[in-house]
Each structure stands twice: as structure tokens, then as C-alpha cells.
GROMACS .gro file of C-alpha atoms in nm:
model
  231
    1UNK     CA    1   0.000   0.000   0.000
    2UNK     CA    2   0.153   0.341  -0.073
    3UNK     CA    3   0.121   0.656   0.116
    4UNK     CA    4  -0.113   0.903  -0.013
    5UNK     CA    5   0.044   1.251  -0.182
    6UNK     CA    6  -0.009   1.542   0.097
    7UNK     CA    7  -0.329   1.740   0.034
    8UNK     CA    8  -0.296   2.093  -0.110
    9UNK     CA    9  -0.395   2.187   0.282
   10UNK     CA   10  -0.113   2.021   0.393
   11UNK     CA   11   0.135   2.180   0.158
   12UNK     CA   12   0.025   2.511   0.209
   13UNK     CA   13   0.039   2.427   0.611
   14UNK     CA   14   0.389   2.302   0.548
   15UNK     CA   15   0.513   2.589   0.338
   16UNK     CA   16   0.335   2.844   0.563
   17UNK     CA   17   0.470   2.651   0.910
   18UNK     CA   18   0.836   2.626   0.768
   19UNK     CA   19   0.836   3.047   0.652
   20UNK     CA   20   0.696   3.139   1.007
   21UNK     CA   21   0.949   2.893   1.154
   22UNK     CA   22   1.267   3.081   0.985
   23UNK     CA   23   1.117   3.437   1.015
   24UNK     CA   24   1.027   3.453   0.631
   25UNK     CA   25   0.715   3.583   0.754
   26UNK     CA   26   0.776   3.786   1.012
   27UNK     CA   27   0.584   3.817   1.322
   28UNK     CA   28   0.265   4.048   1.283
   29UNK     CA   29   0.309   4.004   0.899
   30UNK     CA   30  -0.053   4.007   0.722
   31UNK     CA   31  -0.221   3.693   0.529
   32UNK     CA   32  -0.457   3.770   0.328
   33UNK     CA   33  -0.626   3.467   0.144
   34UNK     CA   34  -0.559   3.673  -0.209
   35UNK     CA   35  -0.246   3.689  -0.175
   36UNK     CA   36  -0.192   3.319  -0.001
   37UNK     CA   37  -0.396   3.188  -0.349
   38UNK     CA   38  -0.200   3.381  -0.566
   39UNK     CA   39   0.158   3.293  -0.383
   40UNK     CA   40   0.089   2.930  -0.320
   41UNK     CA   41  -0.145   2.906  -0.663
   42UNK     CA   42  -0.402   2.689  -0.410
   43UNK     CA   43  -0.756   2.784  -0.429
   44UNK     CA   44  -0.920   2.982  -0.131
   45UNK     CA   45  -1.037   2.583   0.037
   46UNK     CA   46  -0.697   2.467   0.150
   47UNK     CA   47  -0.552   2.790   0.238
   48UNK     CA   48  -0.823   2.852   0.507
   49UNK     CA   49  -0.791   2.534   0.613
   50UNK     CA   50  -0.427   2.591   0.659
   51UNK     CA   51  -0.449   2.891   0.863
   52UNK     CA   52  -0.666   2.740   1.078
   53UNK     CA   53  -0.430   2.444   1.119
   54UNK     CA   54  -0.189   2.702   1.172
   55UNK     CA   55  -0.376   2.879   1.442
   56UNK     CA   56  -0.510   2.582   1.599
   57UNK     CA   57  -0.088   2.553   1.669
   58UNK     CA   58  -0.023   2.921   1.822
   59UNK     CA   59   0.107   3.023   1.474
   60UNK     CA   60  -0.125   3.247   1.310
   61UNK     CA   61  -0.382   3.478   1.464
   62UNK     CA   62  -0.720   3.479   1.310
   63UNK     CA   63  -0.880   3.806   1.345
   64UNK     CA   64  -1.254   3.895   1.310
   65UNK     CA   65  -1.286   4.151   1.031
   66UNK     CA   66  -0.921   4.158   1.016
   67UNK     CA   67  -0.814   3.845   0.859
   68UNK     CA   68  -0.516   3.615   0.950
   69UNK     CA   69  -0.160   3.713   1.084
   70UNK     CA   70   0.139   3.553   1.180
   71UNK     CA   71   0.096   3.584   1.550
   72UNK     CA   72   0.377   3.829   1.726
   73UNK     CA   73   0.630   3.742   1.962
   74UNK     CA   74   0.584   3.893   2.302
   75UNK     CA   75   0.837   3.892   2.585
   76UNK     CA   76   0.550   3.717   2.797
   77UNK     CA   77   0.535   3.439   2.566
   78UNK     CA   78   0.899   3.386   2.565
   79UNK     CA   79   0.945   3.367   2.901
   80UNK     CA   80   0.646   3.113   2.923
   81UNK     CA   81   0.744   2.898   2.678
   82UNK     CA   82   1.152   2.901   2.804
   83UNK     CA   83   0.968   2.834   3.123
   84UNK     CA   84   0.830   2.506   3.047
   85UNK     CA   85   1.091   2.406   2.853
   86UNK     CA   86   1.344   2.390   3.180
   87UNK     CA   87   1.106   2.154   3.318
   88UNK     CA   88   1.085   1.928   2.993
   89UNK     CA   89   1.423   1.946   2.848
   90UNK     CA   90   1.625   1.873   3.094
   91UNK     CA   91   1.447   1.525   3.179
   92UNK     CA   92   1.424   1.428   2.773
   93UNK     CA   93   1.800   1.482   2.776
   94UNK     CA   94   1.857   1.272   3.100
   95UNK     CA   95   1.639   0.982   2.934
   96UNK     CA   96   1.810   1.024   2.660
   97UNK     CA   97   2.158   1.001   2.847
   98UNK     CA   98   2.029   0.690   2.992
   99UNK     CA   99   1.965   0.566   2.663
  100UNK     CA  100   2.265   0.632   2.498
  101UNK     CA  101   2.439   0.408   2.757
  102UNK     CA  102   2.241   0.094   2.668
  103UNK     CA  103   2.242   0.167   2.306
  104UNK     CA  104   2.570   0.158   2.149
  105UNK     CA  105   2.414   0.252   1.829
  106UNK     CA  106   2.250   0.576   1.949
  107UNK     CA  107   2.556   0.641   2.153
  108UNK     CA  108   2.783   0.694   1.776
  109UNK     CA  109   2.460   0.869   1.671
  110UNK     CA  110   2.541   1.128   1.957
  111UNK     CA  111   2.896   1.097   1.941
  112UNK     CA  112   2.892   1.222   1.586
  113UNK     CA  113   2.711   1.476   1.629
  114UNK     CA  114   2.921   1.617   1.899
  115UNK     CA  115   3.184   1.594   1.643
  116UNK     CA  116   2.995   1.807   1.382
  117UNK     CA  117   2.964   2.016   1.692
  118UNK     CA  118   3.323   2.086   1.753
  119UNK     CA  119   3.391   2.097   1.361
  120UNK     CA  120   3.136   2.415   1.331
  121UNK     CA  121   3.405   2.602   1.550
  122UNK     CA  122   3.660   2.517   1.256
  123UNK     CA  123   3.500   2.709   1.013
  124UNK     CA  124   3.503   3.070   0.975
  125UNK     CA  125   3.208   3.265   1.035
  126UNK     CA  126   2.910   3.311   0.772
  127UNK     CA  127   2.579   3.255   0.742
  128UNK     CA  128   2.650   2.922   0.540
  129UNK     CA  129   2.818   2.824   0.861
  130UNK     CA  130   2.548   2.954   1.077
  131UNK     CA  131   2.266   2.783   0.880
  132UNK     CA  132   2.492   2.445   0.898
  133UNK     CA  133   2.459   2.518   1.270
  134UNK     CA  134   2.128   2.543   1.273
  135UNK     CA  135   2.001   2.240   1.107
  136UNK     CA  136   2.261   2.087   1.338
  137UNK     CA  137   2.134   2.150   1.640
  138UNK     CA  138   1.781   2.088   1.538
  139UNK     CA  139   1.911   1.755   1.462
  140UNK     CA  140   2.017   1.686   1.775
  141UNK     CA  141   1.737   1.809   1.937
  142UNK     CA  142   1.504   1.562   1.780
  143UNK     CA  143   1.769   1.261   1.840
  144UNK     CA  144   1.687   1.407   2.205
  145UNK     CA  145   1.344   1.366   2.169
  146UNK     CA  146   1.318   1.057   2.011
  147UNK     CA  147   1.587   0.898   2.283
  148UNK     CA  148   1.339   1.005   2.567
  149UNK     CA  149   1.105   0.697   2.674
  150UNK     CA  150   0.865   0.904   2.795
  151UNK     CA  151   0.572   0.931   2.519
  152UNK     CA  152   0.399   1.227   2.700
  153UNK     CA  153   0.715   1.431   2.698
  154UNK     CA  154   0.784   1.325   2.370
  155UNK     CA  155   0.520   1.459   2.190
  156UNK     CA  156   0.513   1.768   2.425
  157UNK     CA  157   0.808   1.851   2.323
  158UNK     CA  158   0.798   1.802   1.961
  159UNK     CA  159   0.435   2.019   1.961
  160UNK     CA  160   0.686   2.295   2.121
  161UNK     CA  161   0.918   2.266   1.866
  162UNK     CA  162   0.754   2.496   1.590
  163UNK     CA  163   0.790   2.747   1.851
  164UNK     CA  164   1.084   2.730   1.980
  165UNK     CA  165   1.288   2.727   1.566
  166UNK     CA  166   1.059   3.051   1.538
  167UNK     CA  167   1.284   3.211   1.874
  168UNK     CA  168   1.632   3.116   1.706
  169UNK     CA  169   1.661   3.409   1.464
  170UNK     CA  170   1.597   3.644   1.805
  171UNK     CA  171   1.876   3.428   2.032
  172UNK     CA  172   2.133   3.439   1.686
  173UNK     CA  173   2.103   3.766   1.582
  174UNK     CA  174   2.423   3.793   1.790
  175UNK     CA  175   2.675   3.662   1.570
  176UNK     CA  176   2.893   3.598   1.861
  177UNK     CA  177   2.573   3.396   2.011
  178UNK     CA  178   2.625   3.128   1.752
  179UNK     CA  179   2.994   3.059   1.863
  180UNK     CA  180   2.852   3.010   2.233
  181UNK     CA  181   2.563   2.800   2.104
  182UNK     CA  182   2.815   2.604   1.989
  183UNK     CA  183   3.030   2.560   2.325
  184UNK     CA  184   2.696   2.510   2.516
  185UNK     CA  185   2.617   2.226   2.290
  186UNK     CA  186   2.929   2.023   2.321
  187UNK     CA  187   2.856   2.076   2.720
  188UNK     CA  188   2.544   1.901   2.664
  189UNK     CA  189   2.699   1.608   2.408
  190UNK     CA  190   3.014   1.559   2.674
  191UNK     CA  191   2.755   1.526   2.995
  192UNK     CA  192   2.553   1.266   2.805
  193UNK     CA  193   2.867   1.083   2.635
  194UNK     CA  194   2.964   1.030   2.956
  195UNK     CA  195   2.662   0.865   3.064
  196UNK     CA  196   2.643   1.174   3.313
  197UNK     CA  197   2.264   1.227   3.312
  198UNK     CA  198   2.278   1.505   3.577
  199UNK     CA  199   2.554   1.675   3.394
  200UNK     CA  200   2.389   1.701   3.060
  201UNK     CA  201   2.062   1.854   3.253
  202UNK     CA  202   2.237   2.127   3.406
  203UNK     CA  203   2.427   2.222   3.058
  204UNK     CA  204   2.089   2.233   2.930
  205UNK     CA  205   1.932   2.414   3.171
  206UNK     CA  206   2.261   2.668   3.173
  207UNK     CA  207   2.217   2.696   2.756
  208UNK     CA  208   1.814   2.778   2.783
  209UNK     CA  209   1.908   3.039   3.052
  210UNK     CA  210   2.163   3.178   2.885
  211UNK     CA  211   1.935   3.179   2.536
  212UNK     CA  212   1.634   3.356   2.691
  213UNK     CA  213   1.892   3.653   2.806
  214UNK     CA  214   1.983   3.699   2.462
  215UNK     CA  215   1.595   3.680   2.337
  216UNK     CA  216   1.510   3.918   2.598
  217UNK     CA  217   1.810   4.136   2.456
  218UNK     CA  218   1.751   4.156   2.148
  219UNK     CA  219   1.360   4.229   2.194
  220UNK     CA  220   1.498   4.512   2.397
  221UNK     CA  221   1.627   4.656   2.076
  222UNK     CA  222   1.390   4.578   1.820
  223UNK     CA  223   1.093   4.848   1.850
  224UNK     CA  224   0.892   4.618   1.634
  225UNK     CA  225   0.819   4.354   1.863
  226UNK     CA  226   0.615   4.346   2.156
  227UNK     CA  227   0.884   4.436   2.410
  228UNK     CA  228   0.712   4.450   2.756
  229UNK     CA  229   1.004   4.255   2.987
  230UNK     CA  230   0.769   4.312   3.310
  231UNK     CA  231   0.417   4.168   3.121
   0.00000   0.00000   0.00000
């Protein structure tokens, strides 16, 4: 039996997801079903059923009269979302520790990796490098989440995920972040290659800490975003 070919709903949900996700459409940006038909060439159906998809995830705002935007990014919703993540992280990466150990398999997978990891700090800085960063550490965020027993965290965490690739453009537009990122990685990938579970928990912990500062930072000096630190 083969698989069926994604609906037009889910390609436009796809497309949509992965522009939010990188900042192609920016937070607050407008969109309009003309223009979604016209850039997508999908008939008015599937793109409203993508936007609803899309807000149904925290994504997209659907306003009455108004029409859909790409919802904003407000300092509150950072620091709620970096909130739960310190108490879900840090236990996926200890199961996945633990897992590592038992696993020699998923133990390479994780070794090379941390590898990759230390190779990023050979190259010299450009966005080619920082985009190879990127993908990499998404990568090992999802070997995290798939090494974590727990199905409830699992999924959790992957439903956060959308959300938390839309934050990285805020935490990197530091250049100087990315080499950091980097550093607090291979903390994590040491801990955890050690088959110290503790260890890789508090790198984690340490590297979401030290990522919200930089969000909140950088909000500070973008006028366009919602920038209320005390709300």
C-alpha cells in the first residue's frame, strides 16, 4: 500500500509553518487569502484550512474583520514557553543520556554529532556556517526527543518545537551567540557521552538560561516587537 500525496492543505500548512518557523514571515506580517492563493497558486479551500491548522498551533492569529496574521512574539510568551521548557528538556535529555548508555548505536549517533559540533568552531564565520549550525542543532534536538522513553514528553516537546525554531533568529542575531551556542552544545553532548545524566541537565538548563537573556536582549532593541520585559 503506498502513502497518499499530501493534500494541497497540507502543503500550504507546510510551506506556511516552515516560513513562520525561519522568520520569512515575520511576526505580525498580514495573510490575506488573495495573496496566499495567488503565492501558493491553491484555491481559497486549502488555504483557510491551513491557517486554521496554523492557528489551531499558536502560529497564526485569526482576526474577526481583520483576517489572519502571523501571530507576534511577546516577551511574555517567551518567558512562558523558556519556562516550560526547563522543566521538559532537561528530563528528555537525562532519558536520553540513559539511553545512549544501553544503546551503542544511538551512543555513535550522539557521538557524531558532537563531532559536527566541535567541527562548526573550525569554520570561519558566515551565514552558510550559521545555517549548517542550525540544522545541526535541530538535529540533535530531535535525536533528544526521540531517545526520551517518555511518550507524553515526547510529543510535548515536539508540539513545542515549531515554537521554539521561530525564537532562534531572536537568540542568533548575535553573531557571537552562535559561537557560544556552539560551546553550550558540546557541554550538553560531553555530559551525556559520559553517561552523566545530571551533567547534561544542568548544561541544558545553563544553555536555555543563557538563550532567553539573549531573546530578551535583542527584543529590547527591536521596536517592532512586543517588548514589555515586566508583562
Amino acid at each position: 500500500m503506498t502513502d497518499l500525496a499530501p493534500s494541497k492543505a497540507d502543503q500550504v500548512h507546510a510551506r506556511l509553518k516552515e516560513e513562520i518557523e525561519l522568520g520569512e514571515l515575520a511576526p505580525g506580517a498580514s495573510l490575506s487569502e488573495l495573496w496566499l492563493v495567488e503565492r501558493t497558486g491553491a484555491s481559497r479551500t486549502p488555504v483557510r484550512e491551513a491557517l486554521r491548522r496554523l492557528a489551531a498551533e499558536g502560529l497564526v492569529d485569526l482576526v474577526p474583520r481583520q483576517g489572519a496574521r502571523v501571530s507576534r512574539v511577546s516577551a511574555r510568551s517567551v518567558r512562558d514557553l523558556f519556562e516550560f521548557r526547563t522543566l521538559l528538556e532537561p528530563a528528555a535529555v537525562r532519558q536520553a543520556t540513559e539511553a545512549a548508555g544501553a544503546d551503542p548505536g544511538l551512543h555513535r549517533e550522539f557521538a557524531a554529532m558532537r563531532d559536527a559540533f566541535a567541527g562548526t568552531l573550525d569554520r570561519a564565520p558566515s551565514t552558510a556556517r550559521s545555517r549548517s549550525f542550525y540544522e545541526l542543532a535541530d538535529r540533535f534536538d530531535w535525536a533528544v526527543v526521540r531517545a526520551t522513553r517518555n511518550e507524553h514528553l515526547r510529543r510535548t516537546i515536539a508540539e513545542l518545537r515549531p515554537h521554539t525554531a521561530r525564537l532562534r533568529n531572536l537568540s542568533h542575531l548575535d553573531p557571537q551567540r552562535v559561537e557560544v551556542s556552539v560551546g553550550e552544545h558540546l557541554a550538553v553532548c560531553d555530559a551525556l557521552l559520559a553517561g552523566d545524566a545530571d551533567g547534561a541537565a544542568a548544561a541544558l538548563t545553563e544553555h536555555l538560561r543563557r538563550s532567553l537573556e539573549t531573546i530578551f536582549r535583542n527584543l529590547a532593541g527591536n521596536p517592532g516587537e512586543d517588548v514589555d520585559l515586566l508583562g
